[in-house]
Structures are given as C-alpha cells and as structure tokens.
Coordinates of C-alpha atoms and ligand atoms in Angstrom, one line a residue:
M231 CA 10.4 -27.8 26.0
I232 CA 8.5 -28.0 22.7
M233 CA 11.3 -27.7 20.4
K234 CA 10.8 -26.7 16.7
F235 CA 11.7 -29.3 13.9
N236 CA 15.6 -28.8 13.3
T237 CA 16.2 -28.5 17.1
E238 CA 14.4 -31.8 17.9
L239 CA 16.3 -33.5 15.2
I240 CA 19.6 -32.9 17.0
H241 CA 18.3 -32.7 20.8
G242 CA 15.3 -34.6 21.3
H243 CA 14.9 -38.2 22.0
F244 CA 18.9 -38.4 22.0
N245 CA 21.2 -38.9 24.9
G246 CA 24.5 -39.5 23.3
D247 CA 26.3 -42.2 24.6
S248 CA 26.5 -42.3 28.6
A249 CA 29.3 -44.8 29.0
T250 CA 31.9 -42.6 27.3
G251 CA 30.3 -38.9 26.7
A252 CA 30.5 -39.7 22.9
T253 CA 28.1 -36.9 21.3
V254 CA 26.9 -39.4 18.8
V255 CA 25.8 -42.7 19.5
P256 CA 28.9 -45.1 18.7
I257 CA 28.6 -48.1 16.2
Y258 CA 28.3 -51.1 18.5
Q259 CA 29.3 -53.7 15.9
T260 CA 28.9 -56.9 17.7
S261 CA 26.8 -59.9 17.6
A262 CA 26.3 -60.7 21.2
F263 CA 26.6 -58.9 24.5
A264 CA 28.1 -61.0 27.6
H265 CA 26.8 -60.8 30.9
E266 CA 28.4 -61.6 34.4
S267 CA 25.9 -64.1 35.3
P268 CA 23.5 -66.9 33.8
E269 CA 20.8 -65.0 36.1
K270 CA 21.2 -61.6 34.2
L271 CA 20.9 -63.1 30.8
E272 CA 17.9 -64.8 32.0
N273 CA 16.4 -61.8 32.9
I274 CA 17.3 -59.9 29.8
F275 CA 16.2 -62.9 27.5
N276 CA 12.8 -62.9 29.6
N277 CA 12.4 -58.8 29.4
K278 CA 12.7 -58.6 32.9
A279 CA 15.6 -56.3 32.9
P280 CA 17.1 -54.0 30.5
G281 CA 19.8 -54.8 28.5
F282 CA 20.8 -56.1 24.9
A283 CA 21.7 -60.2 24.6
Y284 CA 22.0 -60.7 20.5
T285 CA 22.1 -57.9 18.0
R286 CA 18.9 -59.3 15.9
I287 CA 16.9 -58.9 18.9
G288 CA 18.5 -55.4 19.9
N289 CA 21.2 -53.4 19.8
P290 CA 22.1 -49.7 21.3
T291 CA 23.1 -48.2 18.1
V292 CA 19.9 -49.3 16.6
L293 CA 17.7 -48.5 19.6
S294 CA 19.0 -45.0 19.6
F295 CA 17.6 -44.6 15.8
E296 CA 14.5 -46.2 16.7
N297 CA 14.0 -43.7 19.6
R298 CA 14.9 -40.7 17.6
M299 CA 12.4 -41.9 14.8
S300 CA 9.5 -43.1 17.2
G301 CA 9.6 -39.6 19.3
L302 CA 9.9 -37.5 15.9
E303 CA 6.7 -39.1 14.8
N304 CA 5.1 -39.0 18.1
G305 CA 5.0 -42.8 18.3
I306 CA 5.0 -44.7 21.7
G307 CA 7.7 -47.1 20.0
A308 CA 9.7 -48.3 16.7
V309 CA 11.1 -51.3 15.3
A310 CA 14.1 -50.8 12.4
C311 CA 14.1 -53.0 9.7
A312 CA 16.8 -54.3 7.3
S313 CA 14.9 -52.6 4.4
G314 CA 11.9 -50.5 3.7
M315 CA 10.3 -53.8 2.3
A316 CA 11.1 -55.3 5.2
A317 CA 9.3 -52.7 7.4
V318 CA 6.3 -53.2 5.0
S319 CA 5.9 -56.8 5.4
M320 CA 6.9 -56.9 9.2
S321 CA 4.1 -54.0 9.7
L322 CA 1.4 -56.2 8.1
L323 CA 2.4 -59.7 8.9
N324 CA 2.3 -58.7 12.7
V325 CA -1.5 -58.9 12.8
L326 CA -2.8 -60.6 9.6
S327 CA -3.8 -64.0 9.2
A328 CA -5.0 -66.4 6.4
G329 CA -8.4 -65.0 5.3
D330 CA -7.7 -61.5 6.0
E331 CA -8.2 -58.8 3.3
I332 CA -6.0 -55.7 2.8
I333 CA -7.6 -52.4 1.1
A334 CA -4.6 -50.4 -0.7
G335 CA -3.9 -47.9 -3.6
S336 CA -2.9 -49.1 -6.7
G337 CA -0.2 -46.4 -7.1
L338 CA 1.7 -48.1 -4.5
F339 CA 5.6 -48.4 -4.5
G340 CA 6.5 -51.5 -7.2
G341 CA 7.8 -53.6 -4.4
T342 CA 4.9 -53.1 -2.2
I343 CA 2.3 -54.1 -4.9
D344 CA 4.6 -56.9 -5.5
L345 CA 4.5 -57.9 -1.7
F346 CA 0.6 -58.2 -1.9
E347 CA 0.6 -60.5 -4.6
D348 CA 3.1 -62.6 -2.9
L349 CA 0.7 -62.9 0.2
R350 CA -1.8 -64.2 -1.7
A351 CA -0.1 -67.9 -1.3
F352 CA -0.6 -67.2 2.4
G353 CA -4.3 -66.3 1.9
I354 CA -4.0 -62.9 2.5
T355 CA -5.9 -60.9 -0.3
T356 CA -5.5 -57.0 -1.2
H357 CA -8.1 -54.9 -3.1
F358 CA -6.7 -51.9 -4.9
V359 CA -8.4 -48.9 -5.3
K360 CA -7.5 -46.3 -7.7
H361 CA -7.9 -43.6 -5.4
V362 CA -7.1 -43.8 -1.8
T363 CA -10.5 -42.2 -0.8
V364 CA -13.5 -42.7 1.2
D365 CA -15.6 -43.2 -1.7
E366 CA -13.5 -45.8 -3.3
I367 CA -12.6 -47.8 0.2
K368 CA -16.1 -47.7 1.4
P369 CA -17.7 -50.2 -0.8
L370 CA -14.6 -52.7 -0.3
I371 CA -14.9 -52.7 3.9
N372 CA -16.4 -56.3 5.0
E373 CA -15.7 -58.1 8.0
N374 CA -12.6 -59.7 6.8
T375 CA -11.0 -56.2 6.2
K376 CA -8.1 -56.2 8.9
A377 CA -5.7 -53.1 7.3
V378 CA -5.8 -50.1 4.8
F379 CA -2.6 -49.4 3.3
A380 CA -1.7 -46.2 1.7
E381 CA 1.5 -44.0 0.7
L382 CA 0.8 -40.3 1.6
I383 CA 2.3 -39.0 -1.4
G384 CA 2.0 -41.7 -4.2
N385 CA 5.4 -42.4 -6.3
P386 CA 5.6 -41.7 -9.0
A387 CA 1.7 -40.6 -9.5
L388 CA 2.1 -37.7 -6.9
D389 CA -1.4 -37.9 -5.6
I390 CA -2.1 -37.2 -1.9
V391 CA -4.4 -39.0 0.4
D392 CA -6.6 -37.0 2.4
I393 CA -5.5 -38.7 5.8
D394 CA -7.9 -37.1 7.9
Q395 CA -11.0 -38.2 6.1
V396 CA -9.7 -41.7 5.3
S397 CA -8.8 -42.1 8.9
A398 CA -12.0 -41.5 10.3
L399 CA -14.0 -43.8 7.8
V400 CA -11.5 -46.9 8.7
H401 CA -11.7 -46.5 12.5
E402 CA -15.6 -46.1 12.0
N403 CA -15.1 -49.5 10.8
G404 CA -12.5 -50.9 13.6
I405 CA -10.0 -50.9 10.9
P406 CA -6.2 -49.7 11.4
L407 CA -4.4 -47.4 9.0
F408 CA -1.1 -48.0 7.7
I409 CA 0.6 -45.2 6.2
D410 CA 3.9 -45.2 4.4
S411 CA 5.2 -41.9 4.9
T412 CA 8.6 -42.4 2.9
T413 CA 7.9 -39.7 0.4
A414 CA 6.4 -36.9 2.8
T415 CA 8.8 -37.5 5.8
P416 CA 8.4 -36.2 9.4
Y417 CA 9.5 -32.7 7.7
L418 CA 6.1 -32.4 5.9
I419 CA 3.5 -34.3 8.3
R420 CA 3.1 -36.4 11.0
P421 CA 0.7 -38.8 9.9
I422 CA -0.2 -40.0 13.6
E423 CA -1.5 -36.5 14.4
H424 CA -3.8 -37.2 11.2
G425 CA -5.0 -40.5 12.5
A426 CA -2.6 -43.0 11.1
D427 CA -2.4 -45.9 13.3
I428 CA 1.3 -47.6 12.1
V429 CA 3.5 -45.3 10.2
I430 CA 6.4 -47.1 8.0
H431 CA 9.4 -45.5 6.3
S432 CA 11.9 -46.8 4.0
T433 CA 14.6 -44.7 5.8
S434 CA 16.9 -45.9 3.0
K435 CA 15.6 -42.6 1.2
Y436 CA 15.2 -39.2 2.8
V437 CA 16.1 -40.2 6.4
N438 CA 19.4 -41.7 5.4
G439 CA 19.6 -38.8 3.0
G440 CA 23.0 -39.7 1.4
G441 CA 22.0 -42.9 -0.4
N442 CA 24.2 -44.8 1.4
S443 CA 22.2 -47.6 3.5
I444 CA 19.1 -49.7 2.9
S445 CA 16.9 -49.6 6.2
G446 CA 13.2 -49.3 7.1
I447 CA 11.2 -48.4 10.0
I448 CA 7.8 -49.2 11.7
I449 CA 6.5 -46.6 14.2
D450 CA 3.5 -47.6 16.3
S451 CA 1.0 -44.8 17.4
G452 CA -0.3 -46.8 20.3
R453 CA -3.8 -45.5 19.5
F454 CA -5.6 -48.4 17.9
H455 CA -7.7 -50.8 19.8
W456 CA -6.4 -54.3 18.6
D457 CA -9.2 -56.6 19.4
V458 CA -7.6 -59.9 19.7
K459 CA -10.8 -61.7 18.5
R460 CA -10.5 -59.9 15.3
Y461 CA -6.4 -60.1 15.4
P462 CA -6.0 -63.6 16.8
V463 CA -2.3 -63.6 16.4
L464 CA -2.2 -61.1 18.9
E465 CA -3.8 -63.1 21.6
K466 CA -0.9 -63.8 23.8
Y467 CA 0.1 -60.0 23.8
G468 CA -3.2 -58.6 24.6
K469 CA -2.4 -58.2 28.1
Y470 CA 0.2 -55.2 26.8
G471 CA -2.5 -53.1 26.1
K472 CA -1.5 -50.4 24.0
F473 CA 2.1 -52.2 23.3
A474 CA 0.5 -55.3 22.2
Y475 CA 1.6 -54.4 18.6
L476 CA 5.1 -53.6 19.3
S477 CA 5.5 -56.4 21.8
R478 CA 4.3 -59.0 19.2
L479 CA 6.7 -57.6 16.6
R480 CA 9.8 -57.3 18.7
N481 CA 9.2 -60.7 20.6
G482 CA 7.7 -62.5 17.8
I483 CA 7.6 -62.3 13.8
W484 CA 10.4 -59.2 13.3
R485 CA 12.8 -61.2 15.4
N486 CA 12.0 -64.6 14.2
V487 CA 12.1 -63.4 10.5
G488 CA 15.4 -62.0 11.5
A489 CA 14.9 -58.6 9.5
C490 CA 16.9 -56.5 11.9
L491 CA 18.8 -53.4 10.9
S492 CA 22.9 -53.4 11.1
P493 CA 24.3 -51.3 13.7
M494 CA 26.4 -49.4 10.9
N495 CA 23.2 -48.6 8.8
A496 CA 21.5 -47.4 11.9
F497 CA 24.4 -45.4 12.6
M498 CA 24.5 -43.9 8.8
N499 CA 20.7 -43.0 9.2
S500 CA 21.0 -41.4 12.8
V501 CA 23.8 -39.1 11.2
G502 CA 21.7 -38.4 8.3
L503 CA 18.4 -37.8 10.2
E504 CA 20.2 -34.7 11.7
T505 CA 19.9 -32.6 8.7
L506 CA 16.7 -34.1 7.4
G507 CA 14.8 -30.6 8.0
L508 CA 17.7 -28.6 6.1
R509 CA 17.6 -31.0 3.2
M510 CA 14.0 -31.2 2.7
E511 CA 13.5 -27.2 3.0
R512 CA 16.4 -27.2 0.0
L513 CA 14.8 -30.3 -1.6
C514 CA 11.3 -28.9 -1.7
D515 CA 12.5 -25.4 -2.7
N516 CA 14.4 -26.8 -5.6
A517 CA 11.6 -29.0 -6.7
L518 CA 9.1 -26.2 -6.7
K519 CA 11.5 -24.0 -8.6
L520 CA 12.4 -27.1 -11.2
A521 CA 8.5 -27.6 -11.6
K522 CA 7.6 -24.1 -12.5
F523 CA 10.5 -24.0 -15.0
F524 CA 9.2 -27.1 -16.8
E525 CA 5.6 -25.6 -16.6
A526 CA 6.9 -22.1 -18.5
V527 CA 9.4 -24.0 -20.9
G528 CA 6.9 -25.7 -23.3
G529 CA 6.5 -28.9 -24.9
I530 CA 7.2 -30.6 -21.3
D531 CA 4.1 -31.8 -19.3
V532 CA 4.9 -31.4 -15.6
N533 CA 3.4 -33.1 -12.4
Y534 CA 4.2 -31.6 -9.0
P535 CA 1.6 -31.4 -6.3
A536 CA 2.6 -28.0 -5.2
L537 CA 1.9 -26.3 -8.4
P538 CA -1.6 -24.5 -8.7
K539 CA -2.6 -26.8 -11.6
S540 CA -2.2 -29.9 -9.7
P541 CA -5.4 -31.7 -8.6
Y542 CA -3.5 -32.1 -5.0
Y543 CA -2.8 -28.5 -4.7
S544 CA -5.1 -27.8 -1.8
L545 CA -4.3 -30.8 -0.2
S546 CA -0.6 -30.1 -0.4
Q547 CA -1.5 -26.6 1.1
K548 CA -3.5 -28.1 3.9
L549 CA -1.5 -31.1 4.9
F550 CA 2.2 -29.8 4.3
G551 CA 1.9 -26.2 4.5
G552 CA 2.4 -25.7 1.0
R553 CA 5.2 -27.9 0.2
G554 CA 5.1 -30.5 -2.3
G555 CA 8.1 -33.0 -1.4
A556 CA 11.0 -33.5 -3.7
I557 CA 9.8 -35.7 -6.8
V558 CA 8.5 -34.1 -9.9
T559 CA 7.4 -36.2 -13.0
I560 CA 7.7 -34.7 -16.5
R561 CA 6.1 -36.2 -19.7
T562 CA 8.3 -35.3 -23.2
G563 CA 6.0 -36.5 -25.7
S564 CA 7.5 -40.1 -26.5
R565 CA 9.7 -42.6 -24.9
D566 CA 12.5 -41.6 -27.4
K567 CA 12.5 -38.0 -26.5
A568 CA 12.7 -39.1 -22.6
F569 CA 15.7 -41.1 -23.6
Q570 CA 17.2 -38.3 -25.5
L571 CA 16.7 -35.8 -22.7
M572 CA 18.1 -38.3 -19.8
N573 CA 21.3 -38.6 -22.4
R574 CA 21.8 -35.0 -22.8
L575 CA 21.7 -34.3 -18.9
K576 CA 25.0 -33.8 -17.3
L577 CA 24.2 -33.5 -13.7
P578 CA 21.5 -35.8 -12.6
L579 CA 22.7 -39.3 -12.3
I580 CA 20.4 -42.3 -13.9
A581 CA 19.6 -44.4 -11.0
T582 CA 16.7 -45.8 -9.4
N583 CA 16.5 -44.5 -5.9
I584 CA 14.8 -41.2 -4.4
G585 CA 15.8 -39.1 -1.3
D586 CA 19.3 -38.6 -2.2
V587 CA 21.1 -35.4 -2.2
R588 CA 22.1 -36.1 -5.7
T589 CA 19.6 -35.4 -8.3
L590 CA 18.5 -38.7 -9.9
V591 CA 16.3 -39.5 -12.9
I592 CA 14.8 -42.7 -14.4
H593 CA 12.6 -43.6 -17.0
P594 CA 10.0 -45.6 -14.7
A595 CA 8.0 -47.6 -17.7
S596 CA 11.2 -49.4 -18.8
T597 CA 12.8 -50.2 -15.0
I598 CA 10.6 -50.0 -12.1
Y599 CA 7.5 -50.9 -13.8
T600 CA 8.9 -53.2 -16.5
H601 CA 6.8 -56.0 -15.2
S602 CA 3.4 -54.1 -14.5
T603 CA 0.5 -54.2 -16.6
A604 CA -0.9 -51.1 -18.7
G605 CA -3.7 -50.8 -16.1
Q606 CA -0.9 -50.8 -13.0
K607 CA 1.3 -48.4 -15.1
E608 CA -1.6 -46.0 -15.7
N609 CA -2.6 -46.0 -12.2
A610 CA 0.8 -45.2 -11.0
G611 CA 0.9 -42.3 -13.4
V612 CA 3.6 -44.1 -15.4
Y613 CA 3.5 -43.3 -19.2
D614 CA 6.1 -44.5 -22.0
D615 CA 7.2 -40.8 -21.9
T616 CA 7.6 -40.2 -18.0
I617 CA 10.8 -39.3 -16.4
R618 CA 10.8 -39.3 -12.4
I619 CA 13.4 -36.9 -11.1
S620 CA 14.4 -37.1 -7.6
V621 CA 15.3 -33.6 -7.0
G622 CA 18.4 -33.1 -5.1
I623 CA 20.2 -30.3 -3.1
E624 CA 22.6 -28.7 -5.9
D625 CA 21.9 -25.0 -6.8
I626 CA 18.7 -24.7 -8.6
E627 CA 20.3 -22.5 -11.1
D628 CA 22.8 -25.2 -12.2
L629 CA 20.1 -27.6 -12.3
I630 CA 17.6 -25.6 -14.6
E631 CA 20.5 -24.9 -16.8
D632 CA 21.3 -28.4 -17.3
F633 CA 17.7 -29.3 -18.1
A634 CA 17.2 -26.1 -20.3
Q635 CA 20.1 -27.3 -22.7
A636 CA 18.8 -31.0 -22.7
I637 CA 15.2 -29.7 -23.5
E638 CA 16.7 -27.2 -26.0
G639 CA 18.8 -30.2 -27.7
L640 CA 15.6 -32.0 -28.1
K641 CA 14.1 -28.8 -30.3
E642 CA 16.8 -29.2 -32.7
E643 CA 16.2 -32.6 -33.6
Ligands
PLP784 C1 11.9 -47.4 -1.6 C2 10.5 -47.4 -0.9 C3 10.1 -48.7 -0.3 C4 11.1 -49.8 -0.2 O1 12.1 -49.4 0.5 P1 13.3 -50.2 0.7 O2 14.3 -49.6 1.6 O3 14.0 -50.0 -1.0 O4 13.2 -51.6 0.9 C5 8.9 -48.8 0.3 N1 8.0 -47.9 0.2 C6 8.4 -46.6 -0.7 C7 7.4 -45.4 -0.7 C8 9.3 -46.3 -1.3 O5 10.0 -45.3 -1.9

C-alpha cells in the first residue's frame, strides 16, 4: 500500500515489538546481549546470523529508528549517530582519504565548516562556493574531487539548492552528492528522489522535535556506484555491491570511532518522528504568517524562502510545494536594536537550537558565528543586526502579538 506522509510515519517501516506486542519499540537499555553458545555469538559477530552483540555496534531500539528513517527517505539503509556532527563526519570519512577534495557551500552550518577545517590536518581539502550552483561548482571539479556537500536549505542564509541540476552535474563527473537535509526534513522533500546519494540529518532538530536529545543519521540511497579505485578505503567492501558504503560504515569507521546513538535517544527520536508531519505543517504555516507580518510592519527586513520577494521563491515552490521551512531571519537596523527586540520578547526563548516545538531566537553574529571571519558571516547571511527565529508550534496570533509589542517598543526609543 502506498501511504501518504502521516500514515507512513505511524505505520511504515515499523513493526512494534514482536517479543511482547508493545506498540512502541521498548528502550533496550543494555550494553551487551548474551547468547546461548559461543557458536551463536561467533556467527552474530561475523554477520552470519542476525542478532545483537554490543550496543556500540547495534541495538534493537536504535535499529528500529534507523529503519524508519531509511524507509521515510527511500534509502537502502541508515546508520544512526551520537549527534548530527558525528553523522556529517562519519558520512565523509567513510569514503575519503588523504589527498581527496570536497566542494561545499560556504553558508553551511558552522560546525560543519569547522569540521572541514579540522580535516585539513588529515590531508582532506575543502573548496567553498558562495552558492551551490552548477556554475560555481563546475570550475572546481578535478580528479581529486570525491564529494560535493550541501545543505538543501542553508541556515541561516535560507538559500535553497537546485538539487536536480547539481546532482546531474556531479554524477556526470562520477562524484557523489552528500545532502544535509536537516532544515528541510522528509516532510518538505526526499532528496534521494532528486539525485542525492547520501542524506544526513541532525535528528536533534525537527525529527526529534521536542529539543530533548542530540542525535544524527546517515541514509544511503544505494544508487551511487563506488569505484574502489577512486575510493580505495572501500576496497574490502566492493564485493557488497550497492551495500558497499553501508558495510564499511557499519563494520568499519562508524563502529571504530564509536559514535553510536544511545537507545534512550533513539526512542525519543522515534516518538518525535511520529508527529513530524503535524509539526512541520504547523511550523511552516506559522513561519509564513510571521514572515508576512514582518514584511508588513515596517522597519524590519525579513528573509523567508516562501515569500514572493525571496530569490528562492520559485525553488521553494518547485521543490517544497510552496512551503518554506520553519526558520525566518530578520534584520533590525543595528545590533543594539536586535538585542533590544530579543530582550522585549516574552514567548521565544533565547537559545541556540532549531526544530523545537518552542519558538527560539538567537543573534548569530555574537554566538554561532562569533569566531567566523567577516567573509564567512556574509556568506552565511549573518549581519550584526540579524536575528534568527526558529518558529515553534505556538498559536500564531500570540507569536505575532509578542513580536508586535517588541517592535513597537523599539520605535518608542
Ligand atoms: C544542528 C545541525 C548540525 C549538527 O547537528 P548536532 O546534532 O548539533 O551535532 C548539522 N547540520 C545542520 C544543518 C544543523 O542544523
């Protein structure tokens, strides 16, 4: 049966707990799994029999979450990680070697930019493009280019990648496309259907939805042909065909680095995932209404991809069915006014997170981007007067009333 989105969230890729009939998968809060004979454990260890041995390598609660995410994104498998950053790191280190080059958007999540700097010490170089477009990527491709990495909706620049065009270009050159789809979520788009080869989420954000666990996930489309001559670290795994990438991840780097997701956090994510559709519908509605309010109020410059004045309006219509995600940024005119506005707000919390049910606000220039260069800030759409709003599920009338009184207060000064 082909299910629509919310039905699939509840019933797809999910079997409850066959041992007890529990309707949600229990939290298997254990480090190890005992077996009746050394032969049985030998087989499990060597992937010759299904089963679990040790939670760093596999756990039923975590596996259930992985299967649900993989099914939702139309992948052939997924590996859950301790954080979104662990997922970004492991996804790339699974295939890259010293001498390899990455091409990436310069407006990426700050942690990812910092990671790419860290990778230089291991001989992996990243070239940043201002916009992830065919025109900007093409001149940077050479025989060492082994990955193109992009976020579908940049945060906080809120630029959108034309993923169909970019994936066509990179595939012509035998390069895989890595998409961090955290801010888009499977509710807005399934990147694999548009040519992404590896999809990454910080599931700490919209998938969890309640702001209660750090976690990440890597989903493999199974569609990229990994030539083991170009990717020598996959040599031993080439025999697994389309499962080569996942096999090395699970049996090699991910397991050995030890960036596994805890069963408790996997459980929290599975619970959150079930309401992803409801929350995203409300979040995107709220964000659009709030953006329209800012547009009308005067004195505030607003950026939101689903506003007709946005340069990404037509892409948001084409890729996301007219929705624009749940992040809105505004410019107030000065850093001082930005701080005053934030201090006057009663409902939004001042916090560095996105994807929570609560509305969160932050001044990125003095926090997330405090160590960035002027150029990096500009590429990320971060100015001294920028406030990023991660819109929550509160009643929109209350949010608008609160922002209205905060802005009104500015005018009186
Ligand atoms: C938060 C975030 C990350 C990092 O995720 P953590 O779970 O905080 O490690 C990566 N990419 C994007 C787009 C994010 O928003």
